[in-house]
Short mmCIF file of C-alpha atoms in Angstrom, two decimals:
data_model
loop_
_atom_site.label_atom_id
_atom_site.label_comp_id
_atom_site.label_asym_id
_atom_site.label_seq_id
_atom_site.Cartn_x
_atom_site.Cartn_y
_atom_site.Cartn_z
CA UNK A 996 24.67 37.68 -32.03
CA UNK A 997 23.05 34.69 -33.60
CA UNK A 998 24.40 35.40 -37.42
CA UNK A 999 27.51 36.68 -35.57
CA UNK A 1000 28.30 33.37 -34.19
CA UNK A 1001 27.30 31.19 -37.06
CA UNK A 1002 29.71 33.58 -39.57
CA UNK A 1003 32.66 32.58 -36.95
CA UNK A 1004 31.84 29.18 -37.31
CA UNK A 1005 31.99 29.08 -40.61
CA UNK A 1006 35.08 30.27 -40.79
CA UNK A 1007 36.76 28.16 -38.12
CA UNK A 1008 35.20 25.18 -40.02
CA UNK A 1009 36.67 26.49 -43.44
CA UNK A 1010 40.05 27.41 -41.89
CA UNK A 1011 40.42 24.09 -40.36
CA UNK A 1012 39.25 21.64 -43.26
CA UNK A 1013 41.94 24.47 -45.63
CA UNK A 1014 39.13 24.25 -48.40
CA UNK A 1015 37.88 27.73 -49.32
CA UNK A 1016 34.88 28.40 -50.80
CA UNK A 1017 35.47 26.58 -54.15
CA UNK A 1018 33.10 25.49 -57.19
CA UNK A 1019 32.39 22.14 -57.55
CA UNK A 1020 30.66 22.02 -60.82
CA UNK A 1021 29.97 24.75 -63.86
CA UNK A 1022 27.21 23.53 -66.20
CA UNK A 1023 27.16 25.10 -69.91
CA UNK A 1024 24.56 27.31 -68.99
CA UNK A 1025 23.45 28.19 -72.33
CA UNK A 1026 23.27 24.61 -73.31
CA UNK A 1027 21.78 23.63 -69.90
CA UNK A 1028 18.58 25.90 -69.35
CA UNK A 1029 16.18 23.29 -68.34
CA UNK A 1030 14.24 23.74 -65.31
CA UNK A 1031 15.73 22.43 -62.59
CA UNK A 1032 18.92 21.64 -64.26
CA UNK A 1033 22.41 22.65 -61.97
CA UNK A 1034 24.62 25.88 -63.51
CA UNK A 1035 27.06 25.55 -60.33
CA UNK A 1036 27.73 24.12 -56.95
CA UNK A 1037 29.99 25.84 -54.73
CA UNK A 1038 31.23 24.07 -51.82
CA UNK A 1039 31.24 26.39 -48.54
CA UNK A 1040 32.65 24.17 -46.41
CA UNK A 1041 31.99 21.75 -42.88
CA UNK A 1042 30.34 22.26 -39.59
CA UNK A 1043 31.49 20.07 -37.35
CA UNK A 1044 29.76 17.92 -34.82
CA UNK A 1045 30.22 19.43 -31.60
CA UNK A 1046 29.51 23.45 -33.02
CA UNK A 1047 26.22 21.93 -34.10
CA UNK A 1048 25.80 20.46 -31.03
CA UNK A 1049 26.09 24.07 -28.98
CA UNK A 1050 23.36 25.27 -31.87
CA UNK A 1051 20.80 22.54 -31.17
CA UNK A 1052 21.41 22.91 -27.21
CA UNK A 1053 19.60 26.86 -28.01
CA UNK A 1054 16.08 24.98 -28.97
CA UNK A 1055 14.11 22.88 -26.32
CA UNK A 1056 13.99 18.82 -26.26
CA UNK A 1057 17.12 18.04 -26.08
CA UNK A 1058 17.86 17.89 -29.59
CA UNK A 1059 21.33 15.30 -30.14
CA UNK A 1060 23.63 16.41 -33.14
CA UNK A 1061 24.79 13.24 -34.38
CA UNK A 1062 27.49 14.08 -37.29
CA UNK A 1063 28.61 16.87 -38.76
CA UNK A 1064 27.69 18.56 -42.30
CA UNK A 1065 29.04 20.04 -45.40
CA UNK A 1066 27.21 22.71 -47.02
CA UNK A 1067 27.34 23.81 -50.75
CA UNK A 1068 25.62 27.12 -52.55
CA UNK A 1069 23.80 25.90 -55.04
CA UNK A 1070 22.65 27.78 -58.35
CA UNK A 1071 20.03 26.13 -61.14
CA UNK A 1072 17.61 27.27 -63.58
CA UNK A 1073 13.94 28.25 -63.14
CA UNK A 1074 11.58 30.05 -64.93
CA UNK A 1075 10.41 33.57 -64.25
CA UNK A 1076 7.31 35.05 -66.25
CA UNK A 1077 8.24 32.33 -69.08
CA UNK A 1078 12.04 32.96 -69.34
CA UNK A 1079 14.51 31.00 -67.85
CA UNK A 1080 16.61 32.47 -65.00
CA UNK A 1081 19.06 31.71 -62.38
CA UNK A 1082 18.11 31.18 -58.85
CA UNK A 1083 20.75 30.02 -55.62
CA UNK A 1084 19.77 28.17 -52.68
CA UNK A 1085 21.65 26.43 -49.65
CA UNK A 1086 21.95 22.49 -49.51
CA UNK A 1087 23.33 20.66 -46.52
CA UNK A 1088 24.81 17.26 -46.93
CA UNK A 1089 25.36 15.40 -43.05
CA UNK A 1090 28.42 13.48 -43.41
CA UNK A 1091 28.92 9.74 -42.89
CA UNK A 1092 25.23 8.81 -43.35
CA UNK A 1093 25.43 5.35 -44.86
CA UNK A 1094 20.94 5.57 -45.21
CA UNK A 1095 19.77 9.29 -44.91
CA UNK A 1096 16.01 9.66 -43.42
CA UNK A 1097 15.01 11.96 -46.21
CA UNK A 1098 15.19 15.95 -47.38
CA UNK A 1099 13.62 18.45 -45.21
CA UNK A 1100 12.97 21.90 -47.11
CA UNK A 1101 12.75 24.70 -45.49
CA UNK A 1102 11.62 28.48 -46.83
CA UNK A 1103 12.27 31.44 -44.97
CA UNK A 1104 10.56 34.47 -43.86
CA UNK A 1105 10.22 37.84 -45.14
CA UNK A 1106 14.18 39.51 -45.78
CA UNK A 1107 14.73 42.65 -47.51
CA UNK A 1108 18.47 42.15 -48.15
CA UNK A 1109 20.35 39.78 -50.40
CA UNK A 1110 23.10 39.52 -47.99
CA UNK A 1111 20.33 37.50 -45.58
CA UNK A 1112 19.83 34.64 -48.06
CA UNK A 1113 20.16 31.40 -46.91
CA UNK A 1114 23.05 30.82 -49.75
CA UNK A 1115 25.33 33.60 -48.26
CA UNK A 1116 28.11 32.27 -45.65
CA UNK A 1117 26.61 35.31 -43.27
CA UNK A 1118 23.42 33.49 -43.79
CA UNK A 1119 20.63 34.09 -40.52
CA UNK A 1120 18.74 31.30 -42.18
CA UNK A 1121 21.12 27.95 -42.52
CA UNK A 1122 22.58 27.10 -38.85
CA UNK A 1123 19.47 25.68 -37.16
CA UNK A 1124 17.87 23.67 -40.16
CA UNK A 1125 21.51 22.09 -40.40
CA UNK A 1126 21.60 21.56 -36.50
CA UNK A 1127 18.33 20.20 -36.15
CA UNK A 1128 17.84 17.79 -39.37
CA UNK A 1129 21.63 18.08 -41.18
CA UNK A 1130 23.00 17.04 -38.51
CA UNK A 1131 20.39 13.76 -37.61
CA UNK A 1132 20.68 12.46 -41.07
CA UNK A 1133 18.24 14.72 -43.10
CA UNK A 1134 19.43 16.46 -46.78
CA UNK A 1135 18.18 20.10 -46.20
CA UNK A 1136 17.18 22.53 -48.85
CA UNK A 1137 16.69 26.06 -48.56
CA UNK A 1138 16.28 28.00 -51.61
CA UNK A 1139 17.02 31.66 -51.51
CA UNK A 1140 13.90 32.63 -53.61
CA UNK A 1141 13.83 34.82 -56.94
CA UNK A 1142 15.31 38.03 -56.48
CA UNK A 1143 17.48 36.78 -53.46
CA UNK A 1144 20.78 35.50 -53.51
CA UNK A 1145 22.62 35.17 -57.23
CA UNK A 1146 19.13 36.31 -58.95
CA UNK A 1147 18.74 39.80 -59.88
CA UNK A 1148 15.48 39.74 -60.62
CA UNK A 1149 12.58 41.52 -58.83
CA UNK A 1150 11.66 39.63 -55.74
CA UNK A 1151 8.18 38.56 -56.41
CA UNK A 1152 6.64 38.92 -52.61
CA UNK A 1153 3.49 37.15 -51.52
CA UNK A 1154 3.07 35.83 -55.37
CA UNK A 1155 3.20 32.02 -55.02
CA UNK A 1156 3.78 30.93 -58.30
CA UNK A 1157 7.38 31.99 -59.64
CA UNK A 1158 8.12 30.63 -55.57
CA UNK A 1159 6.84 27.50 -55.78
CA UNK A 1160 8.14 26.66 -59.33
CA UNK A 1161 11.68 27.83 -58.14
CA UNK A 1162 11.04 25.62 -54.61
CA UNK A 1163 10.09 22.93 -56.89
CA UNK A 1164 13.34 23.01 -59.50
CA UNK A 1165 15.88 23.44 -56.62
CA UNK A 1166 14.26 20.16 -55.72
CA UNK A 1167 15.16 18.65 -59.09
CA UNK A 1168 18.66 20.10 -58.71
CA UNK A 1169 19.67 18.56 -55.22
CA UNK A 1170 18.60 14.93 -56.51
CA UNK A 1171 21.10 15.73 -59.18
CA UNK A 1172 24.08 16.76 -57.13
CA UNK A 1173 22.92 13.50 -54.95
CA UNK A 1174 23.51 11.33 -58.16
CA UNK A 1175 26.57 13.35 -59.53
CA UNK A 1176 28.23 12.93 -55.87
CA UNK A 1177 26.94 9.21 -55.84
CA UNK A 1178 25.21 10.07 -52.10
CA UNK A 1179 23.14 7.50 -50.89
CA UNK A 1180 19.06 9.07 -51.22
CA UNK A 1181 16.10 8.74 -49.37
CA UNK A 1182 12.72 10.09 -51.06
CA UNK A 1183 11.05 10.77 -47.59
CA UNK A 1184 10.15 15.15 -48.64
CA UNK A 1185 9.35 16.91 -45.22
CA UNK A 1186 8.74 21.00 -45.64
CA UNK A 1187 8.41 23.59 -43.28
CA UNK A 1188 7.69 27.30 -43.88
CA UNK A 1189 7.85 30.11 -41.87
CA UNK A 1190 5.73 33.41 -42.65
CA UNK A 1191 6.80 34.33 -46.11
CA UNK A 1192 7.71 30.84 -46.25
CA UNK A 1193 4.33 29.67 -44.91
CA UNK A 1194 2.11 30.83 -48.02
CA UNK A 1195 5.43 28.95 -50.16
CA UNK A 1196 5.15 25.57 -48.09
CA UNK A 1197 1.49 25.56 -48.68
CA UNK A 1198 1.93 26.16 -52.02
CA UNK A 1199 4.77 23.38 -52.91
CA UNK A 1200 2.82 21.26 -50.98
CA UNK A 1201 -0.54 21.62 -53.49
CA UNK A 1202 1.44 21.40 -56.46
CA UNK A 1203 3.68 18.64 -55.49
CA UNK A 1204 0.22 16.97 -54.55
CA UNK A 1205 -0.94 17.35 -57.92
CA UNK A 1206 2.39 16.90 -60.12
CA UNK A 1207 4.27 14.80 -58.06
CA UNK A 1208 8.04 14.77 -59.08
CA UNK A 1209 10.10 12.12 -59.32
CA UNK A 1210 12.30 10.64 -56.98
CA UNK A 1211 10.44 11.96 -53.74
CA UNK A 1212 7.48 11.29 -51.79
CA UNK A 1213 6.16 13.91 -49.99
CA UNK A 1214 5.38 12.79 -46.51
CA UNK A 1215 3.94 16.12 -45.03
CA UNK A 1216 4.52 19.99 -44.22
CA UNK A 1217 4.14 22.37 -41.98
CA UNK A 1218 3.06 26.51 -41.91
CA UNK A 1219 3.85 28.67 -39.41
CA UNK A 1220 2.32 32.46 -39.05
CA UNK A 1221 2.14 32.32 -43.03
CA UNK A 1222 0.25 35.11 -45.35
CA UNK A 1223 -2.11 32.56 -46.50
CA UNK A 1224 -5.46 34.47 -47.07
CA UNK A 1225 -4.56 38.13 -47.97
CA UNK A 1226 -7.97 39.35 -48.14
CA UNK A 1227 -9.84 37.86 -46.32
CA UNK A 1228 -7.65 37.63 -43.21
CA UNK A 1229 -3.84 39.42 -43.71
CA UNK A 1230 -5.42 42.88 -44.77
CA UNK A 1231 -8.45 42.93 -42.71
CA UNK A 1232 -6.20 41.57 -39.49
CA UNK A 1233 -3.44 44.66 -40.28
CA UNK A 1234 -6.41 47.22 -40.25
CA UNK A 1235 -8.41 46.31 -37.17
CA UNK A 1236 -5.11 45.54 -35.08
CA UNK A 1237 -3.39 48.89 -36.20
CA UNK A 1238 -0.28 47.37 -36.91
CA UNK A 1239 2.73 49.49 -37.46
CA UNK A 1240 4.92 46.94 -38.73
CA UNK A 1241 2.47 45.26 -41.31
CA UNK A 1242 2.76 48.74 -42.86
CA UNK A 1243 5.68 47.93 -44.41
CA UNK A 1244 4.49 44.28 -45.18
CA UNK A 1245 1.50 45.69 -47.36
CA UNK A 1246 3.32 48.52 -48.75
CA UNK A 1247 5.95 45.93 -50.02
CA UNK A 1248 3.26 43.23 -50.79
CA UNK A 1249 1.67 46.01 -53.41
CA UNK A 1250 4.76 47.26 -54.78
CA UNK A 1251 6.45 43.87 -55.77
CA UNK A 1252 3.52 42.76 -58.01
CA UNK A 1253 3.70 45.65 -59.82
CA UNK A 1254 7.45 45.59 -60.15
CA UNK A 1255 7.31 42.14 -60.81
CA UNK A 1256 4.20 41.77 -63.65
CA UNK A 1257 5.00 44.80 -65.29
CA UNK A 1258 7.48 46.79 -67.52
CA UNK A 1259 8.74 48.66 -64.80
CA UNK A 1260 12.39 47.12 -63.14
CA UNK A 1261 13.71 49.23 -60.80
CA UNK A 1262 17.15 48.78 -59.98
CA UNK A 1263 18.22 46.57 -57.00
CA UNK A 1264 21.49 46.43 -55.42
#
């Protein structure tokens, strides 16, 4: 009902600014490789105000939706295994922000389905990271990870590495589009992960503490229900508990290594 709601809004918002989805921007991708450097933008259209506002009423404190937001699909170049390859995530812009309070990243949980990434305009990730920051000044980020949204390549589950360096260069790509759209920037970095995106956050957060990037300063994060000791904890916790559903967890967290690390691709659709 949730993703049902958000879709409708979407399209109310899109209908009644009469700008469909639309690129913004096409890089010369095989001139323009570089880690972190933009191959499109594709604008997706506005939320207004007072939708966000009925989204933020959902979540306790009495969260305020101050403006509305524009959001835009965005799709750079990371690196996979040592070869550069596109990845998409979703950036949200709040409108009529004359000093914005920083960029809040978010990663997602565990989906299993491309048409779940937080890039699509059906996204179930998108609508309460734009209520709740977008829409009180914040730049949010949510990449879509490898193997999610525009990539095609093999998902690389519970591996942190190829997540956190494509976390990392859709970082690099926002402050771009900031520049190229001459948006006012604030380097405050806030991250918050949850599950999946709980072993990410941590992650980001340990590389960004030892190669900072430029043009942010990371100010803090937050994990939630994250896989961040797999044998020690995860595994054990699975087995004594006899979880059903961490069944297909493990039996995905075994299989995407191997899918990922060696010659095998299987086809994905």
């Amino acid at each position: 009902m949730k993703t049902m709601y958000f879709a409708l809004t979407i399209a109310l918002a899109t209908m009644a600014n009469g700008v469909p989805t639309q690129p913004l921007f096409a890089a010369n991708a095989e001139k323009t490789q570089q880690r972190g450097s933009i191959a499109s933008v594709e604008r997706l259209g506005i939320i207004r105000q007072t939708n966000l506002q009925k989204i933020a009423a959902e979540f306790p404190g009495g969260i305020t939706a101050k403006q509305s937001v524009e959001l835009f699909r965005v799709t750079y170049w990371t690196v996979l295994k040592g070869k550069p390859i596109k990845a998409s995530g979703l950036f949200v812009a709040p409108q009529h922000v004359e000093q914005p309070k920083g960029v809040m990243m978010y990663l997602h949980g565990t989906t299993n389905t491309r048409a779940l990434s937080p890039s699509q305009p059906d996204r179930a990730d998108g609508e309460a990271e734009a209520a709740v920051f977008g829409a009180n000044g914040y730049y949010v980020v949510l990449p879509d990870y490898i193997g999610l949204g525009v990539s095609h390549e093999p998902h690389p589950y519970i591996i942190t590495k190829p997540l956190v360096d494509d976390s990392i260069d859709m970082l690099k790509a926002v402050r771009q589009i900031a520049k190229d759209r001459k948006l006012n920037w604030s380097p405050n970095l806030f991250m918050m992960g949850f599950s999946q995106g709980g072993q990410v956050v941590a992650g980001v957060h340990r590389e960004l503490d030892r190669r900072p990037i430029r043009d942010y300063r990371l100010r803090g994060s937050v994990g939630v229900a994250g896989p961040y000791e797999l044998r020690k904890t995860s595994l054990p916790k699975a087995v004594e508990s006899n979880c059903l559903k961490c069944i297909g967890y493990l039996a995905w967290g075994g299989h995407r290594p191997m899918q990922t690390f060696t010659v095998i691709r299987l086809a994905r659709r």
